[in-house]
Amino acid sequence: MMTIDIITVVPDLLEGPFSHSIMKRAQDKGLLTVRTHNLRKWAINKHAQVDDYPFGGGAGMVLMCEPLANAIEELQINTSYDAIIYMTPDGKTFDQPMANQLSMLQNLLIICGHYKGIDQRIRDQYITMEISIGDYVLSGGELAAAVVVDAIGRLIPGVLSDETSALTDSFQDNLLAPPVYTRPADFRGMKVPEILLQGDPKKVEDWRFEQSVERTKTRRPDLFKED
Ligand code: 6GU
């Protein structure tokens, strides 16, 4: 059983992503618990303040220390986290090996920044891992957190109906997935490759591997250069 707590100022943004399909099934099966926590619950005053102007000036607001520290420390009373993750565009770029590693942990705490981010002292004091999902800027960490939780959640044993299906994903072996087809075998004259209809599993496996290699060469030659 994996537990993921998420601290955010926009919990509504995280309502949808985990309420459907595979993430819903993972939670219904008791394999994954995702809990979102509204940072405003730990606001410092009656104005529900959680952010303030940056020292030194400049545009945007910064999430303040006190609400975040109090939120993290309150959650830590009940849960010992294996990682406290801050979602930020200057973090380490998320990839499949990171998803694989995180999926083996028990308890994760994810902090979503907004505006100009969170006070650096929170990062220094509490954060054990900083993750970006790519080289572009989102208006907050929530959508990025949803991506990370989805990628991790589907890897938890028992979540996917066919437990091997995560092993055949693109990137698990640095190869892109091969093309797939379903009925009809002839769609407007466009035919499914013969080999897939013949029922020889060995030939199908070889064909899929060749297609994966071909696809990777043409679309993502960079994947061959890794490790
Ligand atoms: Cl994790 N947060 C934000 N705000 N933007 C991003 C990101 C995270 N990853 C890529 N862009």
PDB file of N, CA and C in Angstrom, residues 126-187:
ATOM      1  N   TYR A 126      13.142  20.992   4.560  1.00  0.00           N
ATOM      2  CA  TYR A 126      12.255  19.830   4.535  1.00  0.00           C
ATOM      3  C   TYR A 126      12.313  18.985   3.260  1.00  0.00           C
ATOM      4  N   ILE A 127      12.609  19.629   2.150  1.00  0.00           N
ATOM      5  CA  ILE A 127      12.482  18.941   0.851  1.00  0.00           C
ATOM      6  C   ILE A 127      13.652  17.986   0.621  1.00  0.00           C
ATOM      7  N   THR A 128      13.329  16.741   0.245  1.00  0.00           N
ATOM      8  CA  THR A 128      14.393  15.762  -0.011  1.00  0.00           C
ATOM      9  C   THR A 128      14.589  15.497  -1.495  1.00  0.00           C
ATOM     10  N   MET A 129      13.645  15.951  -2.311  1.00  0.00           N
ATOM     11  CA  MET A 129      13.744  15.691  -3.752  1.00  0.00           C
ATOM     12  C   MET A 129      12.959  16.761  -4.498  1.00  0.00           C
ATOM     13  N   GLU A 130      13.529  17.259  -5.596  1.00  0.00           N
ATOM     14  CA  GLU A 130      12.848  18.287  -6.374  1.00  0.00           C
ATOM     15  C   GLU A 130      12.665  17.772  -7.790  1.00  0.00           C
ATOM     16  N   ILE A 131      11.423  17.793  -8.260  1.00  0.00           N
ATOM     17  CA  ILE A 131      11.101  17.197  -9.559  1.00  0.00           C
ATOM     18  C   ILE A 131      10.468  18.226 -10.480  1.00  0.00           C
ATOM     19  N   SER A 132      10.946  18.227 -11.730  1.00  0.00           N
ATOM     20  CA  SER A 132      10.328  18.956 -12.844  1.00  0.00           C
ATOM     21  C   SER A 132       9.792  17.911 -13.812  1.00  0.00           C
ATOM     22  N   ILE A 133       8.744  18.226 -14.552  1.00  0.00           N
ATOM     23  CA  ILE A 133       8.298  17.249 -15.555  1.00  0.00           C
ATOM     24  C   ILE A 133       8.748  17.631 -16.965  1.00  0.00           C
ATOM     25  N   GLY A 134       9.538  18.668 -17.105  1.00  0.00           N
ATOM     26  CA  GLY A 134      10.049  18.997 -18.435  1.00  0.00           C
ATOM     27  C   GLY A 134      10.403  20.469 -18.535  1.00  0.00           C
ATOM     28  N   ASP A 135      11.056  20.814 -19.620  1.00  0.00           N
ATOM     29  CA  ASP A 135      11.580  22.173 -19.766  1.00  0.00           C
ATOM     30  C   ASP A 135      10.560  23.138 -20.347  1.00  0.00           C
ATOM     31  N   TYR A 136       9.570  23.441 -19.555  1.00  0.00           N
ATOM     32  CA  TYR A 136       8.548  24.438 -19.877  1.00  0.00           C
ATOM     33  C   TYR A 136       7.957  24.836 -18.534  1.00  0.00           C
ATOM     34  N   VAL A 137       7.286  25.975 -18.478  1.00  0.00           N
ATOM     35  CA  VAL A 137       6.804  26.452 -17.182  1.00  0.00           C
ATOM     36  C   VAL A 137       5.283  26.331 -17.079  1.00  0.00           C
ATOM     37  N   LEU A 138       4.841  25.676 -16.010  1.00  0.00           N
ATOM     38  CA  LEU A 138       3.415  25.582 -15.691  1.00  0.00           C
ATOM     39  C   LEU A 138       3.095  26.632 -14.637  1.00  0.00           C
ATOM     40  N   SER A 139       1.817  26.970 -14.488  1.00  0.00           N
ATOM     41  CA  SER A 139       1.469  28.011 -13.526  1.00  0.00           C
ATOM     42  C   SER A 139       1.483  27.504 -12.093  1.00  0.00           C
ATOM     43  N   GLY A 140       1.585  26.202 -11.917  1.00  0.00           N
ATOM     44  CA  GLY A 140       1.703  25.644 -10.581  1.00  0.00           C
ATOM     45  C   GLY A 140       2.164  24.206 -10.664  1.00  0.00           C
ATOM     46  N   GLY A 141       2.486  23.640  -9.520  1.00  0.00           N
ATOM     47  CA  GLY A 141       2.998  22.270  -9.505  1.00  0.00           C
ATOM     48  C   GLY A 141       1.927  21.190  -9.596  1.00  0.00           C
ATOM     49  N   GLU A 142       0.650  21.576  -9.536  1.00  0.00           N
ATOM     50  CA  GLU A 142      -0.416  20.581  -9.434  1.00  0.00           C
ATOM     51  C   GLU A 142      -0.483  19.628 -10.628  1.00  0.00           C
ATOM     52  N   LEU A 143      -0.478  20.193 -11.834  1.00  0.00           N
ATOM     53  CA  LEU A 143      -0.578  19.320 -13.009  1.00  0.00           C
ATOM     54  C   LEU A 143       0.647  18.417 -13.104  1.00  0.00           C
ATOM     55  N   ALA A 144       1.791  18.964 -12.733  1.00  0.00           N
ATOM     56  CA  ALA A 144       3.016  18.165 -12.720  1.00  0.00           C
ATOM     57  C   ALA A 144       2.905  17.046 -11.687  1.00  0.00           C
ATOM     58  N   ALA A 145       2.355  17.353 -10.511  1.00  0.00           N
ATOM     59  CA  ALA A 145       2.173  16.337  -9.471  1.00  0.00           C
ATOM     60  C   ALA A 145       1.232  15.243  -9.960  1.00  0.00           C
ATOM     61  N   ALA A 146       0.190  15.642 -10.690  1.00  0.00           N
ATOM     62  CA  ALA A 146      -0.753  14.655 -11.227  1.00  0.00           C
ATOM     63  C   ALA A 146      -0.035  13.703 -12.186  1.00  0.00           C
ATOM     64  N   VAL A 147       0.853  14.252 -12.992  1.00  0.00           N
ATOM     65  CA  VAL A 147       1.627  13.431 -13.934  1.00  0.00           C
ATOM     66  C   VAL A 147       2.494  12.426 -13.165  1.00  0.00           C
ATOM     67  N   VAL A 148       3.183  12.926 -12.145  1.00  0.00           N
ATOM     68  CA  VAL A 148       4.092  12.073 -11.384  1.00  0.00           C
ATOM     69  C   VAL A 148       3.319  10.978 -10.640  1.00  0.00           C
ATOM     70  N   VAL A 149       2.206  11.351 -10.007  1.00  0.00           N
ATOM     71  CA  VAL A 149       1.416  10.370  -9.260  1.00  0.00           C
ATOM     72  C   VAL A 149       0.847   9.305 -10.199  1.00  0.00           C
ATOM     73  N   ASP A 150       0.401   9.702 -11.365  1.00  0.00           N
ATOM     74  CA  ASP A 150      -0.127   8.738 -12.336  1.00  0.00           C
ATOM     75  C   ASP A 150       0.963   7.768 -12.781  1.00  0.00           C
ATOM     76  N   ALA A 151       2.118   8.320 -13.124  1.00  0.00           N
ATOM     77  CA  ALA A 151       3.223   7.474 -13.603  1.00  0.00           C
ATOM     78  C   ALA A 151       3.674   6.489 -12.535  1.00  0.00           C
ATOM     79  N   ILE A 152       3.669   6.932 -11.266  1.00  0.00           N
ATOM     80  CA  ILE A 152       4.069   6.066 -10.154  1.00  0.00           C
ATOM     81  C   ILE A 152       2.966   5.048  -9.849  1.00  0.00           C
ATOM     82  N   GLY A 153       1.747   5.557  -9.772  1.00  0.00           N
ATOM     83  CA  GLY A 153       0.614   4.734  -9.321  1.00  0.00           C
ATOM     84  C   GLY A 153       0.396   3.504 -10.178  1.00  0.00           C
ATOM     85  N   ARG A 154       0.536   3.661 -11.480  1.00  0.00           N
ATOM     86  CA  ARG A 154       0.292   2.532 -12.366  1.00  0.00           C
ATOM     87  C   ARG A 154       1.353   1.453 -12.253  1.00  0.00           C
ATOM     88  N   LEU A 155       2.493   1.773 -11.618  1.00  0.00           N
ATOM     89  CA  LEU A 155       3.572   0.796 -11.458  1.00  0.00           C
ATOM     90  C   LEU A 155       3.428  -0.042 -10.186  1.00  0.00           C
ATOM     91  N   ILE A 156       2.538   0.365  -9.287  1.00  0.00           N
ATOM     92  CA  ILE A 156       2.364  -0.388  -8.048  1.00  0.00           C
ATOM     93  C   ILE A 156       1.820  -1.780  -8.406  1.00  0.00           C
ATOM     94  N   PRO A 157       2.478  -2.835  -7.894  1.00  0.00           N
ATOM     95  CA  PRO A 157       2.046  -4.194  -8.255  1.00  0.00           C
ATOM     96  C   PRO A 157       0.555  -4.400  -7.974  1.00  0.00           C
ATOM     97  N   GLY A 158      -0.137  -4.959  -8.952  1.00  0.00           N
ATOM     98  CA  GLY A 158      -1.567  -5.234  -8.809  1.00  0.00           C
ATOM     99  C   GLY A 158      -2.464  -4.155  -9.367  1.00  0.00           C
ATOM    100  N   VAL A 159      -1.884  -2.996  -9.677  1.00  0.00           N
ATOM    101  CA  VAL A 159      -2.725  -1.898 -10.192  1.00  0.00           C
ATOM    102  C   VAL A 159      -3.158  -2.164 -11.629  1.00  0.00           C
ATOM    103  N   LEU A 160      -2.208  -2.552 -12.464  1.00  0.00           N
ATOM    104  CA  LEU A 160      -2.574  -2.883 -13.847  1.00  0.00           C
ATOM    105  C   LEU A 160      -3.095  -4.315 -13.869  1.00  0.00           C
ATOM    106  N   SER A 161      -4.145  -4.531 -14.637  1.00  0.00           N
ATOM    107  CA  SER A 161      -4.778  -5.853 -14.631  1.00  0.00           C
ATOM    108  C   SER A 161      -3.799  -6.919 -15.121  1.00  0.00           C
ATOM    109  N   ASP A 162      -3.064  -6.593 -16.190  1.00  0.00           N
ATOM    110  CA  ASP A 162      -2.018  -7.489 -16.648  1.00  0.00           C
ATOM    111  C   ASP A 162      -0.714  -6.973 -16.068  1.00  0.00           C
ATOM    112  N   GLU A 163      -0.199  -7.669 -15.049  1.00  0.00           N
ATOM    113  CA  GLU A 163       0.938  -7.125 -14.294  1.00  0.00           C
ATOM    114  C   GLU A 163       2.173  -6.919 -15.141  1.00  0.00           C
ATOM    115  N   THR A 164       2.262  -7.594 -16.267  1.00  0.00           N
ATOM    116  CA  THR A 164       3.441  -7.412 -17.109  1.00  0.00           C
ATOM    117  C   THR A 164       3.310  -6.185 -18.006  1.00  0.00           C
ATOM    118  N   SER A 165       2.133  -5.593 -18.057  1.00  0.00           N
ATOM    119  CA  SER A 165       1.955  -4.586 -19.099  1.00  0.00           C
ATOM    120  C   SER A 165       2.798  -3.334 -18.860  1.00  0.00           C
ATOM    121  N   ALA A 166       3.148  -3.045 -17.603  1.00  0.00           N
ATOM    122  CA  ALA A 166       4.042  -1.910 -17.372  1.00  0.00           C
ATOM    123  C   ALA A 166       5.439  -2.203 -17.910  1.00  0.00           C
ATOM    124  N   LEU A 167       5.789  -3.485 -17.949  1.00  0.00           N
ATOM    125  CA  LEU A 167       7.130  -3.851 -18.425  1.00  0.00           C
ATOM    126  C   LEU A 167       7.282  -3.641 -19.920  1.00  0.00           C
ATOM    127  N   THR A 168       6.182  -3.619 -20.640  1.00  0.00           N
ATOM    128  CA  THR A 168       6.251  -3.443 -22.093  1.00  0.00           C
ATOM    129  C   THR A 168       6.001  -2.000 -22.508  1.00  0.00           C
ATOM    130  N   ASP A 169       5.923  -1.098 -21.526  1.00  0.00           N
ATOM    131  CA  ASP A 169       5.742   0.319 -21.849  1.00  0.00           C
ATOM    132  C   ASP A 169       6.913   0.864 -22.653  1.00  0.00           C
ATOM    133  N   SER A 170       6.636   1.913 -23.392  1.00  0.00           N
ATOM    134  CA  SER A 170       7.732   2.705 -23.936  1.00  0.00           C
ATOM    135  C   SER A 170       8.633   3.142 -22.777  1.00  0.00           C
ATOM    136  N   PHE A 171       9.933   3.202 -23.023  1.00  0.00           N
ATOM    137  CA  PHE A 171      10.945   3.708 -22.082  1.00  0.00           C
ATOM    138  C   PHE A 171      11.406   2.679 -21.064  1.00  0.00           C
ATOM    139  N   GLN A 172      10.626   1.613 -20.798  1.00  0.00           N
ATOM    140  CA  GLN A 172      11.086   0.672 -19.773  1.00  0.00           C
ATOM    141  C   GLN A 172      12.383   0.027 -20.194  1.00  0.00           C
ATOM    142  N   ASP A 173      12.601  -0.149 -21.495  1.00  0.00           N
ATOM    143  CA  ASP A 173      13.862  -0.717 -21.966  1.00  0.00           C
ATOM    144  C   ASP A 173      14.566   0.258 -22.919  1.00  0.00           C
ATOM    145  N   ASN A 174      14.269   1.543 -22.740  1.00  0.00           N
ATOM    146  CA  ASN A 174      14.813   2.584 -23.628  1.00  0.00           C
ATOM    147  C   ASN A 174      14.363   2.405 -25.075  1.00  0.00           C
ATOM    148  N   LEU A 175      13.258   1.704 -25.287  1.00  0.00           N
ATOM    149  CA  LEU A 175      12.674   1.569 -26.621  1.00  0.00           C
ATOM    150  C   LEU A 175      11.253   2.094 -26.587  1.00  0.00           C
ATOM    151  N   LEU A 176      10.829   2.697 -27.683  1.00  0.00           N
ATOM    152  CA  LEU A 176       9.429   3.115 -27.784  1.00  0.00           C
ATOM    153  C   LEU A 176       8.561   1.892 -28.048  1.00  0.00           C
ATOM    154  N   ALA A 177       7.291   1.986 -27.653  1.00  0.00           N
ATOM    155  CA  ALA A 177       6.370   0.868 -27.873  1.00  0.00           C
ATOM    156  C   ALA A 177       6.079   0.705 -29.368  1.00  0.00           C
ATOM    157  N   PRO A 178       5.816  -0.534 -29.787  1.00  0.00           N
ATOM    158  CA  PRO A 178       5.503  -0.797 -31.197  1.00  0.00           C
ATOM    159  C   PRO A 178       4.079  -0.356 -31.524  1.00  0.00           C
ATOM    160  N   PRO A 179       3.722  -0.278 -32.833  1.00  0.00           N
ATOM    161  CA  PRO A 179       2.341   0.042 -33.199  1.00  0.00           C
ATOM    162  C   PRO A 179       1.380  -1.053 -32.743  1.00  0.00           C
ATOM    163  N   VAL A 180       0.142  -0.668 -32.477  1.00  0.00           N
ATOM    164  CA  VAL A 180      -0.884  -1.651 -32.094  1.00  0.00           C
ATOM    165  C   VAL A 180      -2.091  -1.512 -33.008  1.00  0.00           C
ATOM    166  N   TYR A 181      -2.840  -2.597 -33.158  1.00  0.00           N
ATOM    167  CA  TYR A 181      -4.015  -2.653 -34.024  1.00  0.00           C
ATOM    168  C   TYR A 181      -5.115  -3.439 -33.335  1.00  0.00           C
ATOM    169  N   THR A 182      -6.369  -3.097 -33.671  1.00  0.00           N
ATOM    170  CA  THR A 182      -7.482  -3.942 -33.236  1.00  0.00           C
ATOM    171  C   THR A 182      -8.460  -4.072 -34.406  1.00  0.00           C
ATOM    172  N   ARG A 183      -9.596  -4.752 -34.174  1.00  0.00           N
ATOM    173  CA  ARG A 183     -10.535  -4.979 -35.275  1.00  0.00           C
ATOM    174  C   ARG A 183     -11.094  -3.661 -35.821  1.00  0.00           C
ATOM    175  N   PRO A 184     -11.426  -3.592 -37.085  1.00  0.00           N
ATOM    176  CA  PRO A 184     -11.379  -4.692 -38.074  1.00  0.00           C
ATOM    177  C   PRO A 184      -9.986  -4.885 -38.683  1.00  0.00           C
ATOM    178  N   ALA A 185      -9.729  -6.063 -39.230  1.00  0.00           N
ATOM    179  CA  ALA A 185      -8.434  -6.373 -39.844  1.00  0.00           C
ATOM    180  C   ALA A 185      -8.228  -5.560 -41.119  1.00  0.00           C
ATOM    181  N   ASP A 186      -9.339  -5.132 -41.718  1.00  0.00           N
ATOM    182  CA  ASP A 186      -9.263  -4.283 -42.912  1.00  0.00           C
ATOM    183  C   ASP A 186     -10.151  -3.062 -42.672  1.00  0.00           C
ATOM    184  N   PHE A 187      -9.554  -1.914 -42.503  1.00  0.00           N
ATOM    185  CA  PHE A 187     -10.307  -0.668 -42.308  1.00  0.00           C
ATOM    186  C   PHE A 187     -10.116   0.200 -43.536  1.00  0.00           C
TER     187      PHE A 187
END
